[in-house]
PDB file of C-alpha atoms in Angstrom:
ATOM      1  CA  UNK C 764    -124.090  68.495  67.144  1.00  0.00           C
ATOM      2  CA  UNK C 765    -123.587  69.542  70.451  1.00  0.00           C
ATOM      3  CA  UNK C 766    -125.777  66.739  71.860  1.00  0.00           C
ATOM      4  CA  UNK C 767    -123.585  64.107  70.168  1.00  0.00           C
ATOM      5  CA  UNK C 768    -120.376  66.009  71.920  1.00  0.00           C
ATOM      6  CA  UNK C 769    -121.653  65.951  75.265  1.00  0.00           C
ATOM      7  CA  UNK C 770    -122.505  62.010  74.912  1.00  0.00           C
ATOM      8  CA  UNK C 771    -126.294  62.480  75.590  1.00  0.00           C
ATOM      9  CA  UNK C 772    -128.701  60.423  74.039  1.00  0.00           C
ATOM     10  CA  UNK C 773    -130.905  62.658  72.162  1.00  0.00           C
ATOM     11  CA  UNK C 774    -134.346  63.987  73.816  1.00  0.00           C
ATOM     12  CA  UNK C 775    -132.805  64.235  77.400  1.00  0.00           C
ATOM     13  CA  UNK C 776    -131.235  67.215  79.083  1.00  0.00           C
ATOM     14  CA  UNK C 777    -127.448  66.950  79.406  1.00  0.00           C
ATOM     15  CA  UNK C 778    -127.170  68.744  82.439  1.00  0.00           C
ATOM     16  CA  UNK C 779    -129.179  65.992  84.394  1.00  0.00           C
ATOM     17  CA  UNK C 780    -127.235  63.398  82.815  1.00  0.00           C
ATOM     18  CA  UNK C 781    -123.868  65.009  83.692  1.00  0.00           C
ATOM     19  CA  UNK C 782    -125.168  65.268  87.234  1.00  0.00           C
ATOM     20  CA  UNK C 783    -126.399  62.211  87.807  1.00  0.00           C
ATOM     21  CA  UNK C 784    -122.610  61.010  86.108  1.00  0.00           C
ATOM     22  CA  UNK C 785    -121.429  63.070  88.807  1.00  0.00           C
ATOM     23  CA  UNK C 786    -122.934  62.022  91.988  1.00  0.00           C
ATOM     24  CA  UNK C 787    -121.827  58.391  90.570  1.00  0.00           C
ATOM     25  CA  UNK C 788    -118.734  59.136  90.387  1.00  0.00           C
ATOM     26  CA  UNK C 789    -118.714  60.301  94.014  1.00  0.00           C
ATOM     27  CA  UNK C 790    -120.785  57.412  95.297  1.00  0.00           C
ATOM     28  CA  UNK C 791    -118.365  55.288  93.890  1.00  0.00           C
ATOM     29  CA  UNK C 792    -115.421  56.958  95.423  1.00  0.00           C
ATOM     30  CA  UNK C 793    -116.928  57.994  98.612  1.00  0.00           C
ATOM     31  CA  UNK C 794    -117.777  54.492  98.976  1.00  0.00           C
ATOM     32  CA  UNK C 795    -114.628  52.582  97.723  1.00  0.00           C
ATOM     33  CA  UNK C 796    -112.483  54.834  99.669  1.00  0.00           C
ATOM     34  CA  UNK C 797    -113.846  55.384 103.252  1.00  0.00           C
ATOM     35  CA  UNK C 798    -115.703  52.389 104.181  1.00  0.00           C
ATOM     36  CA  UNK C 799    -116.708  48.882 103.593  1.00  0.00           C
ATOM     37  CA  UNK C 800    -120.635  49.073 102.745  1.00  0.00           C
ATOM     38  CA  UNK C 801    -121.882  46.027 102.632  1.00  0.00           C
ATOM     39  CA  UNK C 802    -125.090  46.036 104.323  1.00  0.00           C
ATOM     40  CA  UNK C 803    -128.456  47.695 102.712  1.00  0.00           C
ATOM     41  CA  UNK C 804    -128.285  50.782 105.043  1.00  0.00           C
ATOM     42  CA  UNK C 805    -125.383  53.142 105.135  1.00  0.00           C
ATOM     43  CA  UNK C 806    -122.928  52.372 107.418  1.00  0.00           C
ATOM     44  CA  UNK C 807    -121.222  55.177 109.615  1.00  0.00           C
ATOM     45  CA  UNK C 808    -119.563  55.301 113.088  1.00  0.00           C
ATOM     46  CA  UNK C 809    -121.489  56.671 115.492  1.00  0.00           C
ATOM     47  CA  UNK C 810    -122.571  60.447 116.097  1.00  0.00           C
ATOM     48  CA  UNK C 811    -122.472  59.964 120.117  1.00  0.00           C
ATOM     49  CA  UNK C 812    -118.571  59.418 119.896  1.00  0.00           C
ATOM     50  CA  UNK C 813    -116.152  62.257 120.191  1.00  0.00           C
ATOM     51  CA  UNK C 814    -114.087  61.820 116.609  1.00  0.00           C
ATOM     52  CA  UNK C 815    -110.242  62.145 117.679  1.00  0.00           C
ATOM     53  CA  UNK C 816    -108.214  64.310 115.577  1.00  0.00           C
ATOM     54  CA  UNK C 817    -106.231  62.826 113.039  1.00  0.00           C
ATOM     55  CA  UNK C 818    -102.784  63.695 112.701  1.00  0.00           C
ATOM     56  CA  UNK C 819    -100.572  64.564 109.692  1.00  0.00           C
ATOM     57  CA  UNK C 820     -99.655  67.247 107.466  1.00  0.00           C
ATOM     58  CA  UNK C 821    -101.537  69.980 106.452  1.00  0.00           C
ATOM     59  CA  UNK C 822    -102.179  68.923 102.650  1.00  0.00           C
ATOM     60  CA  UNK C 823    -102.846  65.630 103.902  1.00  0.00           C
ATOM     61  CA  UNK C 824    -106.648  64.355 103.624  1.00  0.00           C
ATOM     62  CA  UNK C 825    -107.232  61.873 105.680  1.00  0.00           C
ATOM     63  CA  UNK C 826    -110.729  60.752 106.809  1.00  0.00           C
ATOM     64  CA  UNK C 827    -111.467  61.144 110.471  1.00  0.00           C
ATOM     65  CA  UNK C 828    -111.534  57.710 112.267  1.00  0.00           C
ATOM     66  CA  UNK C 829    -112.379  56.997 115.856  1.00  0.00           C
ATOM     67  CA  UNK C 830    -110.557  54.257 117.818  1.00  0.00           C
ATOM     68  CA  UNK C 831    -110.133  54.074 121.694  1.00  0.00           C
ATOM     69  CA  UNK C 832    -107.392  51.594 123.990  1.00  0.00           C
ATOM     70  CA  UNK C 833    -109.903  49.169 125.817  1.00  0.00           C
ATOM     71  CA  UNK C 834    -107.249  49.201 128.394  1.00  0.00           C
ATOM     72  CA  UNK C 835    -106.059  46.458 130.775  1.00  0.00           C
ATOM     73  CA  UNK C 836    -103.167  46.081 128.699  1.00  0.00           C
ATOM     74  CA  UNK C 837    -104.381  44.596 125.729  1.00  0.00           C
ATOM     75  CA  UNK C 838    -103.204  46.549 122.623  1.00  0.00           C
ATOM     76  CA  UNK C 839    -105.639  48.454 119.788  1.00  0.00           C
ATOM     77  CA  UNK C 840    -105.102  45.934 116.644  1.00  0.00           C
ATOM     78  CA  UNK C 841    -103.360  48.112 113.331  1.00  0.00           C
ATOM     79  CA  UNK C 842    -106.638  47.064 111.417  1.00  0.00           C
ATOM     80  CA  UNK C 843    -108.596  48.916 114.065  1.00  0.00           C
ATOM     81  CA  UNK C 844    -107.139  52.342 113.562  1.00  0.00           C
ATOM     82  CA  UNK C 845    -106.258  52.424 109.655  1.00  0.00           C
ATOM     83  CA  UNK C 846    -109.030  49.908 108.734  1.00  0.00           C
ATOM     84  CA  UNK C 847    -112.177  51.126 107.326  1.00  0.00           C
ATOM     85  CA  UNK C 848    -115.081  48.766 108.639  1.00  0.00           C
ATOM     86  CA  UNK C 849    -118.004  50.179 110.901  1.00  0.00           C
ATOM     87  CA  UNK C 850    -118.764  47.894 113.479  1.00  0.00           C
ATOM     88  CA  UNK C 851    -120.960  49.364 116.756  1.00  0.00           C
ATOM     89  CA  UNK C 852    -120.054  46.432 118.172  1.00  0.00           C
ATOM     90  CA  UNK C 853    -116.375  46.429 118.147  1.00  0.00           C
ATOM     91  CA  UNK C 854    -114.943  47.534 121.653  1.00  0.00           C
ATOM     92  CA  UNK C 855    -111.609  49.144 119.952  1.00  0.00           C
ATOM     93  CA  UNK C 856    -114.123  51.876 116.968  1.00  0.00           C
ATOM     94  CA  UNK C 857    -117.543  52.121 119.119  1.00  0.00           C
ATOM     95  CA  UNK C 858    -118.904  53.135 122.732  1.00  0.00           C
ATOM     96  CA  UNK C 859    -118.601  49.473 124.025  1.00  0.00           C
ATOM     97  CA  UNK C 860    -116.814  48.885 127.099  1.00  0.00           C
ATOM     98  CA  UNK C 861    -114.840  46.189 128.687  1.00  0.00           C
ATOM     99  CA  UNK C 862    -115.305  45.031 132.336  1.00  0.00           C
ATOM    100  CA  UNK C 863    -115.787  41.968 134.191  1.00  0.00           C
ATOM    101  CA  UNK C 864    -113.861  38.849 133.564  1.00  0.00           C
ATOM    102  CA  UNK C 865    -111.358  38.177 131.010  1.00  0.00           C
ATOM    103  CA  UNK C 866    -111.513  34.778 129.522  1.00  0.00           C
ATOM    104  CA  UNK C 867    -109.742  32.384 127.583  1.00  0.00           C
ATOM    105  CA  UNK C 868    -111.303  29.903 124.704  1.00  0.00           C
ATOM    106  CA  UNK C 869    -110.559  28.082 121.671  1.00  0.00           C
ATOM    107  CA  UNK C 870    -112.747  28.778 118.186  1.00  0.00           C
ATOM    108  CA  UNK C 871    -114.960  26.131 117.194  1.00  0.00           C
ATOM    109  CA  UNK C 872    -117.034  27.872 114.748  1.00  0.00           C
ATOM    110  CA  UNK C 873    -116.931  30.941 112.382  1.00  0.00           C
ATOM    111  CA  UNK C 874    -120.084  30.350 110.392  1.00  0.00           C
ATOM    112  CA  UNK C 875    -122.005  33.597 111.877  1.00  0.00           C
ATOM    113  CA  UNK C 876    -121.060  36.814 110.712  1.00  0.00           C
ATOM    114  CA  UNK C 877    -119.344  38.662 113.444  1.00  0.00           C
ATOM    115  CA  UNK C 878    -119.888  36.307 116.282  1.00  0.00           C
ATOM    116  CA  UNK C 879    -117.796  33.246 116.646  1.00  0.00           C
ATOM    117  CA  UNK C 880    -118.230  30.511 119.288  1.00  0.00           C
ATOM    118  CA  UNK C 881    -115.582  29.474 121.368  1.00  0.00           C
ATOM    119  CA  UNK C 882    -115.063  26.021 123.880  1.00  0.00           C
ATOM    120  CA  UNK C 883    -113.684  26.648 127.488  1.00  0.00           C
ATOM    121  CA  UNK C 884    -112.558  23.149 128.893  1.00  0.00           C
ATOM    122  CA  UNK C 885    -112.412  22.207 132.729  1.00  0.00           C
ATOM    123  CA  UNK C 886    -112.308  19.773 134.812  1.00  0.00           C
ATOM    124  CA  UNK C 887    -114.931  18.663 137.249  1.00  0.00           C
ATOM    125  CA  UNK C 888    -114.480  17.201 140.640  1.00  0.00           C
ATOM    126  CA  UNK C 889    -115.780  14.072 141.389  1.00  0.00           C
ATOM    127  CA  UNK C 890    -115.910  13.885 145.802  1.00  0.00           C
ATOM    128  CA  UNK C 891    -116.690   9.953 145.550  1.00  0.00           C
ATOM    129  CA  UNK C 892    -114.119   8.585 143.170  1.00  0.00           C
ATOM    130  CA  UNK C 893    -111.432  11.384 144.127  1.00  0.00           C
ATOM    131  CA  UNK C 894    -111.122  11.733 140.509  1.00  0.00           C
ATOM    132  CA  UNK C 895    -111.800  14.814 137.991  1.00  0.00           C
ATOM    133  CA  UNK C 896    -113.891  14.301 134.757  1.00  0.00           C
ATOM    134  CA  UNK C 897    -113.652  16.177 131.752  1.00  0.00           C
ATOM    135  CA  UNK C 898    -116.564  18.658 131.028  1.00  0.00           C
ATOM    136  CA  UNK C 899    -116.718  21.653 128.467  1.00  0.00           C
ATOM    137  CA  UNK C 900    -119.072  24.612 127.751  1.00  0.00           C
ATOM    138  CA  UNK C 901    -119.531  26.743 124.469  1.00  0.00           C
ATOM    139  CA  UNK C 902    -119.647  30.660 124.950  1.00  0.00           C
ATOM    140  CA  UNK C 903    -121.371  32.862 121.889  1.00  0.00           C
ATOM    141  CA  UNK C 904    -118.906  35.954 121.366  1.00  0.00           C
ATOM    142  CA  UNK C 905    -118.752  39.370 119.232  1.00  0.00           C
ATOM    143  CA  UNK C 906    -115.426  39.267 117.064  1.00  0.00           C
ATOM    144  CA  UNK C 907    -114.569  42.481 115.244  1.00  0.00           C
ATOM    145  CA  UNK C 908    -113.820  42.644 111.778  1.00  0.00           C
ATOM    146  CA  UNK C 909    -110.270  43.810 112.592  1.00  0.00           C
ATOM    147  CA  UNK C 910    -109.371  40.017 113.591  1.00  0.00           C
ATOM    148  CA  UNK C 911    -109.671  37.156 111.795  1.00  0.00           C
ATOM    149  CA  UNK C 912    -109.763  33.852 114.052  1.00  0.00           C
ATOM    150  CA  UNK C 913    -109.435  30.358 112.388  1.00  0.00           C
ATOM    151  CA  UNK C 914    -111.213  26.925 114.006  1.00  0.00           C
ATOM    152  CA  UNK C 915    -108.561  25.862 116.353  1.00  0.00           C
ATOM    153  CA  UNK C 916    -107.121  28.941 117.613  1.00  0.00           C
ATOM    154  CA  UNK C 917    -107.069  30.352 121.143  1.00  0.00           C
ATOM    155  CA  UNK C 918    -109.078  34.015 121.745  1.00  0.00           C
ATOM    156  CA  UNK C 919    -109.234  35.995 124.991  1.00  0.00           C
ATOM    157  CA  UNK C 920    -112.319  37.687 125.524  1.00  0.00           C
ATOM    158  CA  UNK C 921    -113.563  40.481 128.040  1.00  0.00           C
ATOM    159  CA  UNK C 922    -117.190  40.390 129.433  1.00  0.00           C
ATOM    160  CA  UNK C 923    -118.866  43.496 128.114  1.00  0.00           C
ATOM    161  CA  UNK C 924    -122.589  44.710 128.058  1.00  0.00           C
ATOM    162  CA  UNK C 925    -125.326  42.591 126.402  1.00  0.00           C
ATOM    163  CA  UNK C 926    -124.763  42.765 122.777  1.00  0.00           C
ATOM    164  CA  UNK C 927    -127.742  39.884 121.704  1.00  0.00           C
ATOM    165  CA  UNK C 928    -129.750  37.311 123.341  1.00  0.00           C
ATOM    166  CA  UNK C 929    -127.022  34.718 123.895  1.00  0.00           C
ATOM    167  CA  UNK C 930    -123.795  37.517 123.500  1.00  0.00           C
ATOM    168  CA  UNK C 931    -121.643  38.898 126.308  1.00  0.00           C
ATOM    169  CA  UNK C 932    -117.941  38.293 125.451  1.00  0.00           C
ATOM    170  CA  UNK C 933    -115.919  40.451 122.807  1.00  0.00           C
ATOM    171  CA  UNK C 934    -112.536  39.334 121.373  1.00  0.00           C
ATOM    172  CA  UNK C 935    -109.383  40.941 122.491  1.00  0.00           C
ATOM    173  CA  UNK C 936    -107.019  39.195 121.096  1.00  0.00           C
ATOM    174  CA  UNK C 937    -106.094  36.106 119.156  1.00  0.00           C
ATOM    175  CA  UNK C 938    -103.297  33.759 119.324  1.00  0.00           C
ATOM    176  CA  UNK C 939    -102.346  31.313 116.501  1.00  0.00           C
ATOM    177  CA  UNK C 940    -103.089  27.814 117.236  1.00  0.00           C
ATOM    178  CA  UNK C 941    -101.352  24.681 115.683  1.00  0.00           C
ATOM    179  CA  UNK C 942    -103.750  21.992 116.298  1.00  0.00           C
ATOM    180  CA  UNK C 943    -104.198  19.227 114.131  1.00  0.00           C
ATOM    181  CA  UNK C 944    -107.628  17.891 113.268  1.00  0.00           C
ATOM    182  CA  UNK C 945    -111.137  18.581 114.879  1.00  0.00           C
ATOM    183  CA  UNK C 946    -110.410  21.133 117.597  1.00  0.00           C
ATOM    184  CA  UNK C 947    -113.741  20.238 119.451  1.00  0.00           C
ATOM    185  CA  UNK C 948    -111.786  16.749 120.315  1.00  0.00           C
ATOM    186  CA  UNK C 949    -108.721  18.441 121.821  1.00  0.00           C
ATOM    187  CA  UNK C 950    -108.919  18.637 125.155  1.00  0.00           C
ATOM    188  CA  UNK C 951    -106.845  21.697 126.172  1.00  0.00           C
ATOM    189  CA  UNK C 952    -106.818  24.004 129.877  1.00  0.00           C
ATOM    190  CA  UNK C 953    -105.893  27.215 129.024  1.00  0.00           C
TER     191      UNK C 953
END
């Protein structure tokens, strides 16, 4: 009888089955309610960064969430403070910093998973014809889960430290783009 009101199955302790209900239970909210886990290992933001304090009131719980200004007047996106990715990548929520040059490209691909690759157009001076021909390059760069670029539209990147083989650049911002067709045929200086 008091097997059948716990909801055991007969022949197993109940107090190992209630635990194991419990840790569930906090797996699943632990989980659904801090961060997005998708990959195999758990995901956390990193020990070596100070955690700022988080502000509110005192009943409040609230789970601590680093974010930094990358400075040079580019703004910390909403997504990057109340969001709840991990990214150690991402130069708003990790120890990456921007310096070097700031660039300007348009998205020609989003296929990777947290890289996109962008087109920078320019024009290339010709001394025997006097004339300028039209040359592009492609640029592999880091984009943080708290954008969300589309082909076509125009990113500003800053030059950061090696992040992979072919990665240097890191998405600052994004700006809506209305172009219509196959942006690798528009020819746009930026």
């Amino acid at each position: 009888l008091a097997q059948a009101q716990s909801g055991s199955e007969p022949g197993k302790n109940p107090k190992k089955s209630l635990r194991k209900s419990r840790e569930l239970r906090f797996l699943q909210l632990f989980f659904s309610s801090n961060m997005d886990q998708t990959e195999k290992a758990f995901q956390k933001q990193g020990v070596s960064v100070a955690v700022k304090k988080v502000l509110g009131k005192k009943g409040q719980k609230k789970a601590a969430r680093y974010w930094k200004s990358v400075g040079l007047g580019f703004a910390t996106p909403k997504e990057a403070k109340d969001g709840s990715y991990v990214d150690k990548k991402c130069p708003f929520t990790s120890n990456v910093n921007i310096r070097g040059a700031i660039l300007k490209g348009m998205v020609v691909s989003t296929k990777m998973k947290r890289t996109i690759i962008i087109r920078r157009n320019y024009l290339h001076y010709i001394k025997k014809f006097n004339r300028f021909e039209k040359r592009h390059s492609n640029m592999a760069v880091h984009c943080s889960p708290c954008f969300e670029p589309r082909e076509g539209d125009i990113v500003t990147v800053g030059q950061c430290r090696p992040l992979s083989k072919t990665v240097r650049f890191n998405v600052l911002r994004t700006d809506k783009n209305q172009i219509f067709g196959n942006p690798r045929k528009v020819f746009m200086l930026f």
